[in-house]
Coordinates of C-alpha atoms in Angstrom, one line a residue:
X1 CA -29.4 -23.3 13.8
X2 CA -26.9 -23.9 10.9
X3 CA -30.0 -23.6 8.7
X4 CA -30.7 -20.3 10.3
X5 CA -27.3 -18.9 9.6
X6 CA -27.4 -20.3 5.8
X7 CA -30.7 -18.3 5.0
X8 CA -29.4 -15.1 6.5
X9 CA -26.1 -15.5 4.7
X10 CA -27.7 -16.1 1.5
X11 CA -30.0 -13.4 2.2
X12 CA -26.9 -11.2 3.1
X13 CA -25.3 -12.0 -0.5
X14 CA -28.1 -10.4 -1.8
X15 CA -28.2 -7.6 0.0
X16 CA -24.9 -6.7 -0.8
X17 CA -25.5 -7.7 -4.8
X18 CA -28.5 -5.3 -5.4
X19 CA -26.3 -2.1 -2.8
X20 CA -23.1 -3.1 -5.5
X21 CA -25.7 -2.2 -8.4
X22 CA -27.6 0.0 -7.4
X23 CA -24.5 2.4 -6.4
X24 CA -22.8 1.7 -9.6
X25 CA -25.6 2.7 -11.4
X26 CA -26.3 5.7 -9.2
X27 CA -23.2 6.9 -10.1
X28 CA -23.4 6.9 -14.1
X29 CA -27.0 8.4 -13.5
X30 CA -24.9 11.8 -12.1
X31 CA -23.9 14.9 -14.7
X32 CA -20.3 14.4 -13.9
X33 CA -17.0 13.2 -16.4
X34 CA -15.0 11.1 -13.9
X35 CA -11.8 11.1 -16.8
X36 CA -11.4 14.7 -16.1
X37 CA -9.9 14.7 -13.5
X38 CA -7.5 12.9 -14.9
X39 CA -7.0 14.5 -18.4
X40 CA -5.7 17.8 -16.8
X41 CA -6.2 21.3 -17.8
X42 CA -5.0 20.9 -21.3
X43 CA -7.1 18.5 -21.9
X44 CA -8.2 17.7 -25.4
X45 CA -11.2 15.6 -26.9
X46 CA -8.4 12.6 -27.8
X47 CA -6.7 12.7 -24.5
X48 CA -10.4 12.3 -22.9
X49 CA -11.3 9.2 -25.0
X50 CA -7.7 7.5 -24.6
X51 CA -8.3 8.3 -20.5
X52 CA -12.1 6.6 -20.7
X53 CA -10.9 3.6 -22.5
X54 CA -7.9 3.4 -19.9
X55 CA -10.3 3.7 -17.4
X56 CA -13.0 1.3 -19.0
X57 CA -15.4 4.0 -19.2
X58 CA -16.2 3.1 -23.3
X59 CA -17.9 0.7 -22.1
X60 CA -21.7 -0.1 -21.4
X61 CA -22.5 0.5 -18.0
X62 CA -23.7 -3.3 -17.6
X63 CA -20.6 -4.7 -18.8
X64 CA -18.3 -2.3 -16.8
X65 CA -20.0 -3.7 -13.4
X66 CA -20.0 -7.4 -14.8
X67 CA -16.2 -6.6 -15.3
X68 CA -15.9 -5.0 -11.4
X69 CA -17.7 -8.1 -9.6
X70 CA -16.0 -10.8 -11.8
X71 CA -12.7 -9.0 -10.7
X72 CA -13.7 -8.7 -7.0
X73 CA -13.4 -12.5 -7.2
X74 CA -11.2 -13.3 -9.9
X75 CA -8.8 -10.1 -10.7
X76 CA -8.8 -8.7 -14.0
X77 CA -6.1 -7.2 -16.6
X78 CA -6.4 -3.5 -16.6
X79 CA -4.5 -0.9 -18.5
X80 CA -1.8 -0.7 -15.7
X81 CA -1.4 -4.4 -15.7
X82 CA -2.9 -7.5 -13.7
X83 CA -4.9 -6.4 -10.3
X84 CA -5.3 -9.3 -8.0
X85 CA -8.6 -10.2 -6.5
X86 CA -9.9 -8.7 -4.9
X87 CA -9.8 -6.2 -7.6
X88 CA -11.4 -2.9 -7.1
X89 CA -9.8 -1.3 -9.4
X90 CA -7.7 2.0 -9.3
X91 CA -8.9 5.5 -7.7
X92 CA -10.0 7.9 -10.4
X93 CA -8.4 10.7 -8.2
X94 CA -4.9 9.5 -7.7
X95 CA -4.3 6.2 -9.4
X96 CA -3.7 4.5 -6.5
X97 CA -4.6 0.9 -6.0
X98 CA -8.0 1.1 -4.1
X99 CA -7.7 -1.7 -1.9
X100 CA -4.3 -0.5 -0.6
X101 CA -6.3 2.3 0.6
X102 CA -9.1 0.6 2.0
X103 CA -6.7 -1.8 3.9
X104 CA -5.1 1.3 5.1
X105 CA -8.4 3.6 6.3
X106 CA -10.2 0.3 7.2
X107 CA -8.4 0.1 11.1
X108 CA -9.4 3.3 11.9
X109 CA -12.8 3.2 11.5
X110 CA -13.4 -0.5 13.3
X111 CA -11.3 0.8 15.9
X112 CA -13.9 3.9 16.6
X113 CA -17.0 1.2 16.0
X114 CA -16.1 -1.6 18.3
X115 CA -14.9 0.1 21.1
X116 CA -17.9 2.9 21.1
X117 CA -19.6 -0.4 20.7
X118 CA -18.1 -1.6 24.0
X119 CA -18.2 1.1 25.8
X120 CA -22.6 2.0 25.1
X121 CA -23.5 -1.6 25.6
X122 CA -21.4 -2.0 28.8
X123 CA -22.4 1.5 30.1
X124 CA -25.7 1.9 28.9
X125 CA -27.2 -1.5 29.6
X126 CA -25.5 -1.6 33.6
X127 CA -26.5 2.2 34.6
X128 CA -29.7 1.1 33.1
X129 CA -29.7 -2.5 35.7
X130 CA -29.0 -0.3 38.1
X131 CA -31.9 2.0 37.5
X132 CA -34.3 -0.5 37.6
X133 CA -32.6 -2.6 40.7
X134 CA -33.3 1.1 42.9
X135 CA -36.7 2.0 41.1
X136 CA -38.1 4.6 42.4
X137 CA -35.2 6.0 44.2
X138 CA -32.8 8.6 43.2
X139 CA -30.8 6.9 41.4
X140 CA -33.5 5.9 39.1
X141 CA -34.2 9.2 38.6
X142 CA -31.1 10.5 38.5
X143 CA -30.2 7.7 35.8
X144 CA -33.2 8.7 33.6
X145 CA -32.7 12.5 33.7
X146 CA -29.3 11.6 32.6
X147 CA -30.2 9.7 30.2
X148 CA -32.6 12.4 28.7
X149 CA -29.9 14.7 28.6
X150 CA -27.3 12.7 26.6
X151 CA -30.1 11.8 23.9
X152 CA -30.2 15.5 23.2
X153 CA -26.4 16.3 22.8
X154 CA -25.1 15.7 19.5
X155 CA -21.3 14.3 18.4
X156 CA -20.0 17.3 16.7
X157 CA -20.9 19.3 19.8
X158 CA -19.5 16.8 22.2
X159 CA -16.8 16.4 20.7
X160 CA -15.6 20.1 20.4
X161 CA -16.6 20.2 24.5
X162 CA -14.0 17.1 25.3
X163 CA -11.4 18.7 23.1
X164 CA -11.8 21.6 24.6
X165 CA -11.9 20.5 28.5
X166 CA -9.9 17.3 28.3
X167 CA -7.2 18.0 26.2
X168 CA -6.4 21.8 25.6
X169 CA -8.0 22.5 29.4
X170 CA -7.3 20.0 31.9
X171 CA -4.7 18.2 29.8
X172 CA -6.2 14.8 31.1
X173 CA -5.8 13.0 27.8
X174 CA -3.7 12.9 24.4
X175 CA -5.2 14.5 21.4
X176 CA -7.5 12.0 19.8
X177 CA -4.9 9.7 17.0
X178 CA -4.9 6.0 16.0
X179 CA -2.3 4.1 16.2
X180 CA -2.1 0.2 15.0
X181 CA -2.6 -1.8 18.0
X182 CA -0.1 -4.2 16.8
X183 CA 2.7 -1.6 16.9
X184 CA 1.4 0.4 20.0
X185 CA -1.7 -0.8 22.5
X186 CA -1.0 1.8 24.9
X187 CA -1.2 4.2 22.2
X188 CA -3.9 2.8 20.2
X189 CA -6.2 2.9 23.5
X190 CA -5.2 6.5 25.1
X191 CA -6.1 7.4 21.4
X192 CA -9.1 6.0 21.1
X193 CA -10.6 7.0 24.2
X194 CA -12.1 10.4 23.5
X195 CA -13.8 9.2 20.1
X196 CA -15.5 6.2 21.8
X197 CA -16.7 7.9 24.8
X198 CA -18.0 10.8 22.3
X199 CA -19.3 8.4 19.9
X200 CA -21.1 6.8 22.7
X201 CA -22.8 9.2 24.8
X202 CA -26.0 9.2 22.8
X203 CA -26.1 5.4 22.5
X204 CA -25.8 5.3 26.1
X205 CA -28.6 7.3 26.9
X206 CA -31.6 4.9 24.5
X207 CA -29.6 1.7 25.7
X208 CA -30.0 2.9 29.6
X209 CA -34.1 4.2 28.9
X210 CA -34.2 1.0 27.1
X211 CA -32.7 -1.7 29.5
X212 CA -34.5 -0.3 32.6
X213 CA -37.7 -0.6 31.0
X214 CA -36.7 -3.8 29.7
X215 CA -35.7 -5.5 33.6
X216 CA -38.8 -4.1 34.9
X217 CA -40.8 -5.7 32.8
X218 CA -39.0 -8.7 33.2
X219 CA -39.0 -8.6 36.9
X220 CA -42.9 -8.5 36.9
X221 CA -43.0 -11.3 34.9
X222 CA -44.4 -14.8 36.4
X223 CA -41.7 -17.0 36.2
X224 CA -39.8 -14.2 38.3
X225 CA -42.1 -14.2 40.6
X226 CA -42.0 -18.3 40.9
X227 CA -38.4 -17.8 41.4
X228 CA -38.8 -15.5 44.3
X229 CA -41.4 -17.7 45.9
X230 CA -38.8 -20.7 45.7
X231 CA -36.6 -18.6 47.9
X232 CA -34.1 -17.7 45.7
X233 CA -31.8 -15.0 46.0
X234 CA -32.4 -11.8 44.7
X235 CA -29.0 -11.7 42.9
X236 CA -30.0 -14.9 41.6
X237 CA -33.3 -13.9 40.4
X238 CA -32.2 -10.9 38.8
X239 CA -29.0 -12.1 36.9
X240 CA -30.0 -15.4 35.8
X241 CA -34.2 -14.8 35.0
X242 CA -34.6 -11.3 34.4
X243 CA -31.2 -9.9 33.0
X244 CA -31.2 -12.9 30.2
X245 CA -35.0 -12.6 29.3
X246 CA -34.7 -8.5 29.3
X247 CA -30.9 -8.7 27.1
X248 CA -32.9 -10.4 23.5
X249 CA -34.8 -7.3 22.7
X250 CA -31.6 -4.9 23.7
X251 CA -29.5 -7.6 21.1
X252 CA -32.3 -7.1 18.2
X253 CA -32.0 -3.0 18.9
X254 CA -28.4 -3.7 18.9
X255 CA -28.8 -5.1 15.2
X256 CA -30.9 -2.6 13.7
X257 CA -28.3 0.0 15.4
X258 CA -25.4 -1.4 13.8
X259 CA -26.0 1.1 10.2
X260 CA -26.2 4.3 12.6
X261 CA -23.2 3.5 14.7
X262 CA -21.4 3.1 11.4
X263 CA -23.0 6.7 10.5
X264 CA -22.0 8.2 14.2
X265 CA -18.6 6.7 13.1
X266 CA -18.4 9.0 9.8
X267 CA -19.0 12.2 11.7
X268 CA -16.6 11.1 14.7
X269 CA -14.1 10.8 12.1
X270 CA -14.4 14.1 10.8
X271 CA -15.0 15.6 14.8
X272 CA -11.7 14.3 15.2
X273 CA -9.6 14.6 12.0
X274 CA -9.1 10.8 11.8
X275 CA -8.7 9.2 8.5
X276 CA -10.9 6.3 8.4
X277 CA -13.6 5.1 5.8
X278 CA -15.6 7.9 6.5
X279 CA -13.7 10.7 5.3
X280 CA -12.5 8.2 2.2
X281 CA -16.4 8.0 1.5
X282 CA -16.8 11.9 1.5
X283 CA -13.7 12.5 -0.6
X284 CA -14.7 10.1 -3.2
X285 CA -18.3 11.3 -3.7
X286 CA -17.2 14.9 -3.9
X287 CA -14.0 14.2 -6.1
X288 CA -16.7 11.9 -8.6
X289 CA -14.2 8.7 -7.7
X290 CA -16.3 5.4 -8.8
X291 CA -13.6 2.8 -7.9
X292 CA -12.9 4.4 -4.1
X293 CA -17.0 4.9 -3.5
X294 CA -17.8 1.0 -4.5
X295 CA -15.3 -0.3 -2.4
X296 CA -16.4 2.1 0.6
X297 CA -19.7 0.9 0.4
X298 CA -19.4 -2.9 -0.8
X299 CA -17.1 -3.3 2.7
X300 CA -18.9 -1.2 5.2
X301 CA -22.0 -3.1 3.7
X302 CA -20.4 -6.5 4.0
X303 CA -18.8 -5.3 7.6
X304 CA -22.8 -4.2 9.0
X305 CA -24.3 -7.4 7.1
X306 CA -22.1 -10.2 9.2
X307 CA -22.1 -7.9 12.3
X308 CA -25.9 -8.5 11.8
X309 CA -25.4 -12.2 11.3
X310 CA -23.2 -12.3 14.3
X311 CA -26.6 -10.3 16.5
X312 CA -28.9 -13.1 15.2
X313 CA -27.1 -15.7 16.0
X314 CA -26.1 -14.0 19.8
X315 CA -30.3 -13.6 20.0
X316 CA -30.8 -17.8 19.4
X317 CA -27.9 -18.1 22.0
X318 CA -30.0 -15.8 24.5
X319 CA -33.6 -16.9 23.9
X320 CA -34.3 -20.5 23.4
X321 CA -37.6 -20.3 21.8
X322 CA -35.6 -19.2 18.7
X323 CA -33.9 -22.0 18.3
X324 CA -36.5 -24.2 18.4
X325 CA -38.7 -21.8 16.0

C-alpha cells in the first residue's frame, strides 16, 4: 500500500511540474504586454523597460520560470524586497502579494467543493440504493425519471430558479454568502446551502443512474446469492456484500469527477457572486496577470491531484484485490 501511495505521489509531482510549464509558457506564447498595465497611460518606452525588469520580464522565459519554482520553495529577492516561500510573486494587476490573495479566495471555493461533494455522494448514491432495493416499482421509476431530469438542467439556470423561489419568493433561505466557519458556522452553513444543492443537482442525477445500476449488478452476483442461501438477512446482504462491492467503481467515477466539480465550482461562483478561485482565475486571464494565473492553477492542480490520491487510496480500503495487486 505505502508503495502504492509513493508511485502516485511521484506521479502527482509530475503532473503538476509539466501543468506549471506548460501554463507559463502558454502565457508568453499570447500577443499581450503584461507591464502595461502597469506603466499607465503616459507611458513611455523607458518607463516600460524599467517596469519589465521590475517585474523580471528581461528575462528569458526559461530562467524566469526556473526563478518562480525555485522561489515556490525557497523565496526569492524581488524588486519590492524578500517574498517568503512560497513565493508566487506579486499580481501584475494590483501589486498585491499573490498568495495573500490566494489564502484569501482559497475558503471559498473548498467550501462550495466539499460540501456539493457531500451532499451528490450522500444523495445520489442513497436515492439511487433505494431505486434498486424497490426495482421495478414506482419508486424506481420515479427515481430514474428524476434522475433524467436533473442531468439536463444546467447550474446557471438552477441557480437563477433557487434565487428566484427561495430567496426573493418564499424567503426560505439567506442570499447565498460565505462566511469563515471559524468566525461563524451557522453562517458559513445557511450560506452555503443554495450553492451546494445547485452545484449538486446534476451530480446527483449520474451518481443515482450510476449506483442503481451498480447494486443490481451486484445483487445478481454469486456470492450474493450464497449469502441469501445461508439465511442471511436481507439488510445484511445488501449493506455488507452488495453496497461495498457496488461503492469501488462509484469511488473511481468519484476520481475522474473531481476536475469537473472544480469546473461546476467556477460557474457556481459566478451564479452566485462569490469570490473564490474561480472568478480570481477569470480576472487574471482577462487582465493578462502571470503571477495570479500560476498560482490559480498550480493549487487547484495540487488541491484535484491529492484529492485523487486520497480516491485511490479509499478504492484499496473498499476492494481488497487492490491491495493485494
Amino acid at each position: 500500500m505505502l508503495r502504492f501511495l509513493a508511485r502516485r505521489t511521484l506521479g502527482a509531482i509530475v503532473i503538476i511540474l509539466l501543468i506549471s510549464a506548460i501554463t507559463f509558457f502558454l502565457f508568453f506564447a499570447l500577443p499581450s504586454e503584461p507591464a502595461l498595465m502597469s506603466c499607465g497611460k503616459n507611458c513611455t518606452a523607458d518607463s516600460l523597460a524599467v517596469i519589465n525588469k521590475n517585474l523580471g520580464l528581461d528575462q528569458p522565459v526559461p530562467v524566469q520560470y526556473w526563478h518562480y519554482m525555485v522561489g515556490l520553495f525557497a523565496g526569492r529577492d524581488l524588486t519590492v524586497g524578500h517574498c517568503p516561500a512560497p513565493c508566487f510573486g506579486y499580481s501584475f494587476s494590483n501589486q498585491q502579494p499573490v498568495w495573500g490573495t490566494i489564502v484569501d479566495r482559497f475558503p471559498t471555493t473548498l467550501s462550495i467543493t466539499l460540501g456539493g461533494a457531500a451532499v451528490f455522494l450522500t444523495v445520489g448514491v442513497g436515492i439511487g440504493m433505494l431505486a434498486a432495493a424497490f426495482r421495478g416499482t414506482w419508486v424506481d421509476k420515479a427515481v430514474s425519471s428524476l434522475s433524467l431530469l436533473g442531468n439536463a438542467l444546467q447550474i446557471y439556470f438552477v441557480g437563477v430558479i433557487a434565487l428566484a423561489v427561495l430567496v426573493s419568493g418564499l424567503h426560505w433561505m439567506d442570499n447565498p454568502a460565505y462566511y469563515p466557519i471559524t468566525e461563524n458556522p451557522v453562517k458559513w452553513f445557511t450560506g452555503m446551502i443554495i450553492p451546494w444543492l445547485v452545484l449538486s443537482i446534476i451530480f446527483i442525477a449520474n451518481y443515482s443512474r450510476m449506483t442503481r445500476s451498480q447494486m443490481i449488478e451486484q445483487l445478481a452476483e454469486d456470492h450474493v446469492r450464497t449469502a441469501r442461501a445461508k439465511g442471511l438477512g436481507r439488510r445484511t446482504v445488501f449493506f455488507r456484500y452488495a453496497w461495498r462491492g457496488a461503492m469501488a467503481p462509484i469511488v473511481t467515477i468519484f476520481g475522474i469527477d473531481l476536475g469537473s466539480l472544480f469546473g461546476g465550482a467556477i460557474i457556481t461562483e459566478f451564479t452566485f457572486s462569490l469570490h473564490g478561485l474561480g472568478r480570481l482565475a477569470v480576472s487574471s486571464v482577462s487582465e493578462t496577470d502571470l503571477p495570479t494565473l500560476m498560482a490559480v492553477m498550480l493549487v487547484g492542480c495540487t488541491a484535484i491531484v491529492i484529492a485523487n490520491i486520497v480516491v485511490d487510496a479509499a478504492y484499496a480500503f473498499i476492494d481488497p484485490r487492490v491491495r493485494l495487486a
